[in-house]
Coordinates of C-alpha atoms and ligand atoms in Angstrom, one line a residue:
M10 CA 37.1 -42.2 -11.9
K11 CA 38.5 -40.6 -8.9
K12 CA 37.3 -42.2 -5.6
P13 CA 35.6 -39.8 -3.1
L14 CA 37.7 -39.1 0.0
I15 CA 36.7 -39.0 3.6
V16 CA 38.7 -37.8 6.6
Q17 CA 37.5 -39.6 9.9
K18 CA 38.8 -38.4 13.2
F19 CA 38.4 -40.4 16.1
G20 CA 38.6 -38.8 19.7
G21 CA 40.6 -40.4 23.1
T22 CA 37.4 -42.3 24.2
S23 CA 36.7 -44.0 20.7
V24 CA 40.3 -45.5 20.9
G25 CA 40.3 -45.9 24.6
S26 CA 40.8 -49.9 24.5
I27 CA 41.9 -52.1 22.2
E28 CA 38.0 -53.4 21.9
R29 CA 37.0 -49.9 21.1
I30 CA 39.7 -49.5 18.5
H31 CA 38.3 -52.4 17.1
T32 CA 34.9 -50.5 16.7
V33 CA 36.7 -47.8 15.4
A34 CA 38.3 -50.1 12.6
K35 CA 34.7 -51.2 11.6
H36 CA 33.8 -47.7 11.0
I37 CA 36.8 -47.4 8.7
I38 CA 36.2 -50.6 7.0
N39 CA 32.4 -49.8 6.5
A40 CA 33.5 -46.4 4.5
K41 CA 36.4 -48.3 2.3
N42 CA 33.7 -50.9 1.5
D43 CA 31.3 -48.1 0.4
G44 CA 34.0 -47.2 -2.0
N45 CA 35.9 -44.3 -0.3
Q46 CA 39.4 -43.4 0.2
V47 CA 40.0 -43.0 3.7
V48 CA 42.5 -40.9 6.2
V49 CA 42.0 -41.4 9.6
V50 CA 43.3 -39.2 12.2
V51 CA 43.6 -40.2 15.7
S52 CA 43.8 -38.8 19.5
A53 CA 45.6 -40.3 22.6
M54 CA 43.9 -42.9 24.2
S55 CA 41.5 -41.3 26.9
G56 CA 43.3 -40.1 29.9
E57 CA 46.7 -40.8 28.4
T58 CA 47.6 -36.9 27.5
N59 CA 46.5 -36.1 31.3
R60 CA 48.6 -39.0 32.7
L61 CA 51.8 -37.7 30.4
M62 CA 51.0 -34.0 31.4
D63 CA 50.8 -35.1 35.1
L64 CA 54.3 -36.7 34.8
A65 CA 55.9 -33.6 33.4
K66 CA 54.5 -31.5 36.4
Q67 CA 55.8 -33.9 38.7
V68 CA 59.2 -33.0 37.1
D69 CA 58.4 -28.9 37.1
S70 CA 55.4 -26.9 37.5
V71 CA 56.0 -25.3 34.5
P72 CA 57.7 -27.7 32.1
T73 CA 60.0 -26.9 29.1
A74 CA 57.6 -26.2 26.3
R75 CA 59.5 -27.9 23.9
E76 CA 60.1 -31.0 25.8
L77 CA 56.5 -31.1 26.7
D78 CA 55.6 -31.4 22.9
V79 CA 57.7 -34.3 22.7
L80 CA 56.2 -36.1 25.3
L81 CA 52.7 -35.4 24.8
S82 CA 52.8 -36.3 21.0
A83 CA 53.9 -39.9 22.4
G84 CA 50.1 -40.6 23.3
E85 CA 48.7 -40.1 19.8
Q86 CA 51.7 -42.3 18.3
V87 CA 50.3 -45.1 20.5
S88 CA 46.8 -45.1 19.2
M89 CA 47.7 -44.6 15.6
A90 CA 50.0 -47.7 15.7
L91 CA 47.4 -49.8 17.4
L92 CA 44.7 -48.8 14.8
A93 CA 47.2 -49.3 12.1
M94 CA 48.1 -52.9 13.4
T95 CA 44.4 -53.7 13.9
L96 CA 43.5 -52.7 10.1
N97 CA 46.2 -54.7 8.8
K98 CA 45.2 -58.0 10.8
L99 CA 41.7 -57.3 9.4
G100 CA 43.3 -57.6 5.9
Y101 CA 43.1 -53.8 5.0
P102 CA 46.4 -52.4 4.5
A103 CA 46.9 -49.3 6.5
R104 CA 49.9 -47.3 7.4
S105 CA 50.5 -44.9 10.3
L106 CA 52.1 -41.5 10.0
T107 CA 53.5 -39.3 12.9
G108 CA 52.4 -35.5 11.9
A109 CA 55.8 -35.0 10.7
Q110 CA 55.5 -37.8 8.3
A111 CA 52.2 -36.7 7.1
G112 CA 54.0 -33.4 6.0
I113 CA 52.0 -31.3 8.9
V114 CA 54.0 -28.1 9.2
T115 CA 53.3 -25.6 11.9
D116 CA 54.7 -22.3 13.4
N117 CA 57.2 -22.2 16.3
V118 CA 54.5 -22.0 19.1
H119 CA 55.1 -25.1 21.4
N120 CA 52.0 -26.2 23.1
D121 CA 49.7 -23.9 21.1
A122 CA 51.0 -24.1 17.6
T123 CA 49.3 -23.4 14.3
I124 CA 49.2 -25.5 11.2
K125 CA 51.0 -23.6 8.3
Q126 CA 51.0 -25.8 5.5
I127 CA 50.6 -29.5 4.8
D128 CA 52.6 -31.4 2.3
T129 CA 50.2 -34.2 1.2
Q130 CA 52.9 -36.1 -1.2
L131 CA 53.2 -38.9 1.1
I132 CA 49.4 -39.5 1.8
D133 CA 48.7 -39.1 -1.8
E134 CA 51.1 -41.8 -2.6
L135 CA 50.0 -44.4 0.0
L136 CA 46.5 -43.6 -1.1
A137 CA 47.0 -44.2 -4.4
E138 CA 48.3 -47.6 -3.3
D139 CA 44.8 -48.2 -1.9
H140 CA 46.2 -47.9 2.0
I141 CA 44.2 -46.6 4.6
V142 CA 46.5 -43.8 5.9
V143 CA 46.4 -43.3 9.9
V144 CA 47.5 -40.2 10.9
A145 CA 48.8 -38.8 14.4
G146 CA 46.4 -35.9 15.5
F147 CA 47.5 -32.8 17.6
Q148 CA 51.0 -32.9 16.3
G149 CA 53.1 -31.2 13.6
I150 CA 56.7 -30.1 13.3
N151 CA 57.7 -26.7 13.2
E152 CA 60.6 -25.5 10.4
K153 CA 63.5 -26.1 12.8
G154 CA 62.4 -29.9 12.9
D155 CA 60.9 -30.0 16.4
I156 CA 57.6 -31.4 17.3
T157 CA 54.8 -29.3 18.3
T158 CA 51.5 -29.7 19.7
L159 CA 48.4 -27.6 18.9
G160 CA 46.6 -27.1 22.1
R161 CA 44.3 -29.3 24.2
G162 CA 41.8 -31.0 21.8
G163 CA 43.9 -30.3 18.7
S164 CA 43.5 -33.5 16.8
D165 CA 39.9 -31.9 15.4
T166 CA 42.4 -29.2 13.8
S167 CA 44.7 -31.8 12.4
A168 CA 41.8 -33.8 11.0
V169 CA 39.8 -30.5 9.3
T170 CA 43.1 -29.1 8.1
L171 CA 44.2 -32.4 6.1
A172 CA 40.6 -32.5 4.8
G173 CA 41.2 -29.2 3.5
A174 CA 44.4 -29.9 2.2
L175 CA 43.3 -33.3 0.6
Q176 CA 40.2 -31.7 -0.6
A177 CA 38.2 -34.5 0.9
D178 CA 34.4 -34.7 0.6
E179 CA 33.6 -34.7 4.1
C180 CA 35.7 -34.5 7.6
Q181 CA 33.9 -36.8 10.0
I182 CA 34.5 -36.1 13.8
F183 CA 33.5 -39.3 15.7
T184 CA 33.1 -38.9 19.5
D185 CA 31.7 -40.0 22.5
V186 CA 28.2 -38.1 22.1
D187 CA 25.9 -38.2 18.9
G188 CA 26.5 -34.9 17.8
I189 CA 26.5 -31.2 18.7
Y190 CA 24.1 -30.1 21.3
T191 CA 22.3 -26.9 22.7
C192 CA 24.4 -27.3 25.7
D193 CA 26.9 -29.9 26.8
P194 CA 24.5 -33.2 27.4
R195 CA 26.6 -34.3 30.5
V196 CA 25.5 -31.1 32.2
V197 CA 22.2 -30.5 30.8
A198 CA 20.2 -33.7 30.6
N199 CA 17.7 -32.2 28.3
A200 CA 19.8 -30.2 25.8
K201 CA 18.6 -30.9 22.4
K202 CA 20.8 -32.1 19.6
L203 CA 21.2 -29.9 16.5
E204 CA 20.9 -31.8 13.1
V205 CA 22.5 -28.6 11.7
I206 CA 24.4 -25.6 13.1
D207 CA 25.7 -22.6 11.4
F208 CA 29.5 -21.6 11.4
P209 CA 29.1 -18.6 13.3
S210 CA 27.2 -20.1 16.3
M211 CA 29.5 -22.7 16.5
E212 CA 32.5 -20.8 16.3
E213 CA 31.2 -18.7 19.2
M214 CA 30.2 -22.0 21.0
A215 CA 33.8 -23.2 20.5
R216 CA 35.4 -20.0 21.4
K217 CA 33.6 -20.1 24.8
G218 CA 34.2 -23.6 25.8
A219 CA 32.1 -26.3 23.9
K220 CA 35.1 -28.6 23.6
V221 CA 33.1 -30.7 21.3
L222 CA 34.9 -28.8 18.6
H223 CA 38.5 -27.3 18.8
L224 CA 38.0 -23.8 18.0
P225 CA 40.6 -23.4 15.2
S226 CA 39.0 -26.7 13.4
V227 CA 35.6 -24.7 13.0
Q228 CA 37.3 -21.5 11.9
Y229 CA 39.5 -23.5 9.3
A230 CA 36.5 -25.6 8.0
W231 CA 34.5 -22.1 7.8
Q232 CA 37.1 -20.2 6.0
H233 CA 38.0 -23.1 3.7
N234 CA 34.7 -25.1 2.8
V235 CA 35.3 -28.3 4.6
P236 CA 31.9 -30.1 5.0
L237 CA 32.4 -30.9 8.8
R238 CA 30.0 -33.5 10.4
V239 CA 30.1 -34.6 14.2
L240 CA 29.0 -38.2 15.0
S241 CA 29.3 -40.9 17.7
T242 CA 31.6 -43.9 17.2
F243 CA 29.2 -45.8 19.3
D244 CA 25.8 -45.9 17.2
T245 CA 24.8 -45.1 13.5
N246 CA 23.0 -41.7 13.8
P247 CA 23.8 -39.2 11.1
G248 CA 25.1 -36.8 13.9
S249 CA 25.1 -33.0 13.4
L250 CA 26.4 -30.8 10.4
V251 CA 28.5 -27.7 10.7
K252 CA 27.1 -25.5 7.6
G253 CA 25.9 -21.9 6.7
E254 CA 26.8 -18.5 7.8
E255 CA 23.4 -17.3 8.8
C256 CA 23.0 -17.5 12.6
Q257 CA 20.2 -17.8 14.9
D258 CA 18.1 -14.9 16.1
A259 CA 17.4 -16.2 19.8
V260 CA 19.7 -17.8 22.2
C261 CA 21.0 -21.1 20.2
G262 CA 23.5 -22.7 22.6
I263 CA 24.9 -22.1 26.0
A264 CA 28.5 -22.9 26.6
L265 CA 30.8 -23.8 29.7
Q266 CA 34.4 -22.9 30.5
R267 CA 35.6 -24.4 33.5
D268 CA 39.1 -24.0 35.2
M269 CA 39.4 -20.2 34.8
R270 CA 40.9 -17.9 37.3
L271 CA 39.7 -14.1 38.4
I272 CA 42.4 -11.9 39.1
S273 CA 42.7 -8.7 40.7
I274 CA 45.5 -6.2 40.4
E275 CA 46.3 -2.7 40.9
K276 CA 45.2 -0.7 37.8
E277 CA 48.6 0.9 37.3
S278 CA 50.0 -2.8 37.0
L279 CA 47.6 -3.5 33.7
E280 CA 49.9 -2.4 31.1
S281 CA 52.9 -4.7 32.0
L282 CA 50.6 -7.7 32.9
K283 CA 49.6 -7.2 29.3
K284 CA 52.9 -7.2 28.1
Q285 CA 53.8 -10.4 30.1
C286 CA 50.6 -12.1 28.8
L287 CA 51.7 -11.1 25.0
M288 CA 55.4 -12.3 25.8
L289 CA 54.0 -15.7 27.2
G290 CA 51.2 -16.1 24.8
I291 CA 48.5 -15.9 27.4
H292 CA 45.0 -14.9 26.5
L293 CA 42.9 -12.5 28.7
W294 CA 39.4 -13.8 28.4
N295 CA 38.0 -10.7 30.4
V296 CA 39.5 -7.5 31.6
I297 CA 37.2 -5.4 33.8
E298 CA 38.3 -1.9 35.1
H299 CA 37.0 -0.9 38.3
A300 CA 37.8 2.9 40.0
E301 CA 41.1 1.3 41.6
W302 CA 41.5 -1.9 40.2
V303 CA 41.1 -4.2 37.6
D304 CA 39.6 -7.9 37.4
V305 CA 41.2 -10.1 34.8
V306 CA 39.9 -13.4 33.8
L307 CA 42.2 -16.0 32.3
K308 CA 42.8 -19.7 32.1
E309 CA 43.9 -21.7 35.2
D310 CA 46.9 -23.1 33.4
A311 CA 47.9 -19.6 32.3
Y312 CA 47.6 -18.4 35.6
S313 CA 50.2 -20.7 37.0
K314 CA 52.8 -19.3 34.2
L315 CA 51.8 -15.8 35.2
E316 CA 52.1 -16.3 38.9
L317 CA 55.6 -16.7 38.7
V318 CA 56.4 -13.8 37.4
F319 CA 53.7 -11.6 38.5
K320 CA 53.0 -12.8 42.2
D321 CA 53.6 -9.3 43.7
K322 CA 51.2 -7.5 41.8
I323 CA 48.3 -9.8 42.0
R324 CA 46.1 -8.6 45.1
N325 CA 43.4 -11.3 44.8
S326 CA 42.7 -14.2 43.1
G327 CA 39.8 -17.4 43.0
S328 CA 38.6 -19.8 40.7
V329 CA 35.3 -18.9 38.3
S330 CA 33.5 -20.8 35.6
L331 CA 32.0 -19.1 32.7
L332 CA 28.7 -19.3 31.2
T333 CA 28.0 -18.1 27.7
A334 CA 24.8 -17.8 26.1
V335 CA 25.3 -17.6 22.4
G336 CA 23.0 -16.0 19.8
L337 CA 22.2 -12.7 18.2
H338 CA 20.5 -9.7 20.2
V339 CA 21.6 -11.5 23.6
E340 CA 22.7 -8.0 25.0
G341 CA 19.1 -7.4 26.0
L342 CA 19.2 -10.4 28.5
V343 CA 21.6 -9.5 31.1
E344 CA 18.9 -8.0 33.6
Q345 CA 17.2 -11.4 33.1
S346 CA 19.9 -13.8 33.3
C347 CA 21.2 -12.5 36.6
A348 CA 17.6 -12.3 38.1
L349 CA 16.9 -16.1 37.1
L350 CA 20.1 -17.1 38.7
S351 CA 19.6 -15.0 41.8
E352 CA 16.2 -16.8 42.2
V353 CA 18.1 -19.9 42.8
A354 CA 21.0 -18.0 44.9
I355 CA 23.5 -18.1 42.2
D356 CA 25.7 -14.9 42.3
V357 CA 26.9 -13.4 39.0
I358 CA 30.4 -12.0 39.8
H359 CA 30.8 -10.2 36.3
V360 CA 28.7 -10.3 33.0
S361 CA 30.5 -9.3 29.6
I362 CA 28.6 -8.7 26.4
N363 CA 30.0 -9.6 23.0
P364 CA 28.2 -9.0 19.6
Q365 CA 26.9 -12.7 19.3
S366 CA 27.2 -13.7 23.1
L367 CA 26.6 -12.9 26.8
T368 CA 29.1 -14.3 29.2
L369 CA 28.6 -14.6 32.9
V370 CA 31.4 -15.3 35.4
V371 CA 30.1 -17.7 38.1
E372 CA 31.5 -19.4 41.2
P373 CA 32.8 -23.0 39.9
E374 CA 30.2 -24.9 41.9
S375 CA 27.3 -23.4 40.9
V376 CA 28.1 -23.3 36.9
D377 CA 26.2 -26.7 36.3
K378 CA 23.1 -25.5 37.8
A379 CA 23.3 -22.0 36.4
A380 CA 23.5 -23.8 32.9
N381 CA 20.5 -25.7 33.3
V382 CA 18.5 -22.6 34.7
L383 CA 19.4 -20.4 31.8
H384 CA 19.0 -23.5 29.1
E385 CA 15.4 -24.2 30.4
H386 CA 14.4 -20.4 30.0
Y387 CA 16.0 -19.6 27.0
I388 CA 16.1 -22.8 25.0
T389 CA 13.8 -25.6 26.3
S390 CA 10.8 -23.2 27.2
A391 CA 11.5 -20.9 24.3
K392 CA 11.0 -23.7 21.8
A393 CA 8.1 -24.9 23.6
I394 CA 6.4 -21.4 23.3
D395 CA 7.5 -21.1 19.5
C396 CA 6.0 -24.6 19.0
L397 CA 2.7 -23.5 20.6
E398 CA 2.6 -20.2 18.8
K399 CA 3.0 -22.1 15.4
H400 CA 0.2 -24.8 16.3
A401 CA -2.0 -21.8 17.3
F402 CA -1.5 -20.0 13.9
W403 CA -1.9 -23.0 11.7
G404 CA -5.0 -24.0 14.0
Ligands
LIG6 P1 37.0 -36.3 21.9 O1 37.9 -37.2 22.7 O2 36.4 -37.2 21.3 O3 37.9 -35.4 20.9 P2 35.8 -34.3 23.6 O4 35.8 -34.8 25.0 O5 37.1 -33.5 23.2 O6 35.7 -35.8 22.9 O7 34.6 -33.6 23.3 C1 33.4 -34.5 23.5 C2 32.8 -33.8 24.6 O8 32.2 -32.6 24.4 C3 31.4 -34.4 25.0 O9 31.5 -35.8 25.7 C4 30.5 -33.4 25.7 O10 30.6 -33.7 27.1 C5 31.2 -32.3 25.4 N1 30.7 -30.9 25.2 C6 30.7 -29.7 25.5 N2 29.7 -29.0 24.9 C7 29.2 -29.9 23.9 C8 28.0 -29.5 22.9 N3 27.4 -28.3 22.9 N4 27.4 -30.5 22.3 C9 27.9 -31.9 22.6 N5 29.1 -32.1 23.2 C10 29.6 -31.0 24.2
LIG7 N1 45.5 -35.8 23.0 C1 45.1 -34.5 22.9 C2 44.2 -34.0 24.0 O1 43.7 -34.8 24.9 C3 44.5 -33.9 21.5 C4 42.8 -34.1 21.5 O2 42.5 -35.2 22.1 O3 42.4 -33.9 20.4 O4 44.1 -32.8 24.3
LIG8 MG1 38.2 -33.2 21.4

């Protein structure tokens, strides 16, 4: 009988030291001893990708995209080798594979590539020989044979796509929190852990900045029915399961996106800005048209690329953060949200309404406080009222 197959992914903090790599090895060995085949995906050790990025920026503020991928992919190679060595030393045969060796083929978009297909032949052979396979996350190879990377946080997507290609029984994303919360628990201390979150809500949370899962990983798991769980490397909680298509009626979560920039340009420059962004692969988060000018919100790192060629057209620019309430029917909450924030002297610079979310643009220094205010009102108190009503109804 075929053994069950699990893909386990360990993020940067989880492989951040030799001691932590031992903890990771224990999880893998437990899964193996339970009778599973195990494929592991690892990120670079914590801080390593930032360190490499910083080195590149010391050479060039906008480094050559191809070379940046060669550099950044080195981070994951360090952790995959250290983990495979650890497993071998503990008596569990393991082999580490780069993205290319693992057959992960992407498109040609350096720094933000999309996985096109995975040729699992080598992984299948290694599993058949009873090896644990350790794959470098975040990287692949394009059709020219060049190394590509999948965008920051992309190891989640490596893991989920491998799980899909291998028809794994579950994809487990091990990280430094014990599941998916109603807001980043490092920002909102009383955020609630969700045992289950539906795919549409998780997709919107990830799109709007909840970095606990990389957006394409959620989209792939949804499209390909990959059972997806987020859990902690450092305890034994079952974590959170992403499952189902039915989204919540009320606000189910709040996402934060930092490192954003708001720029103002003349109205007649909008079309050429859009063309430029298309050419450079830059996503515009918000475009707000005023009578004579247009405000555009984009990521800080995208702005640095754009600034080089578009400098003269930019009237004004400043750092901002985005705060998004995710849930159905949030369009009715605009006035109330602005009033709640105004009570604590937080200005809302812009508001944008999407079918499943409401985004507020605020100053970077007020985003944490704003998240706490909205979470308290729309989630903590709303749940308390909900609970009281149920008790009253049932006596
Ligand atoms: P890893 O290195 O394991 O991939 P990440 O830093 O990418 O970890 O993602 C985990 C982090 O995501 C957590 O430490 C937490 O601060 C943040 N986070 C943001 N939003 C949420 C959320 N809604 N639920 C849980 N964690 C969240
Ligand atoms: N090491 C990469 C990053 O820091 C990929 C990942 O961790 O998922 O973004
Ligand atoms: Mg991550």
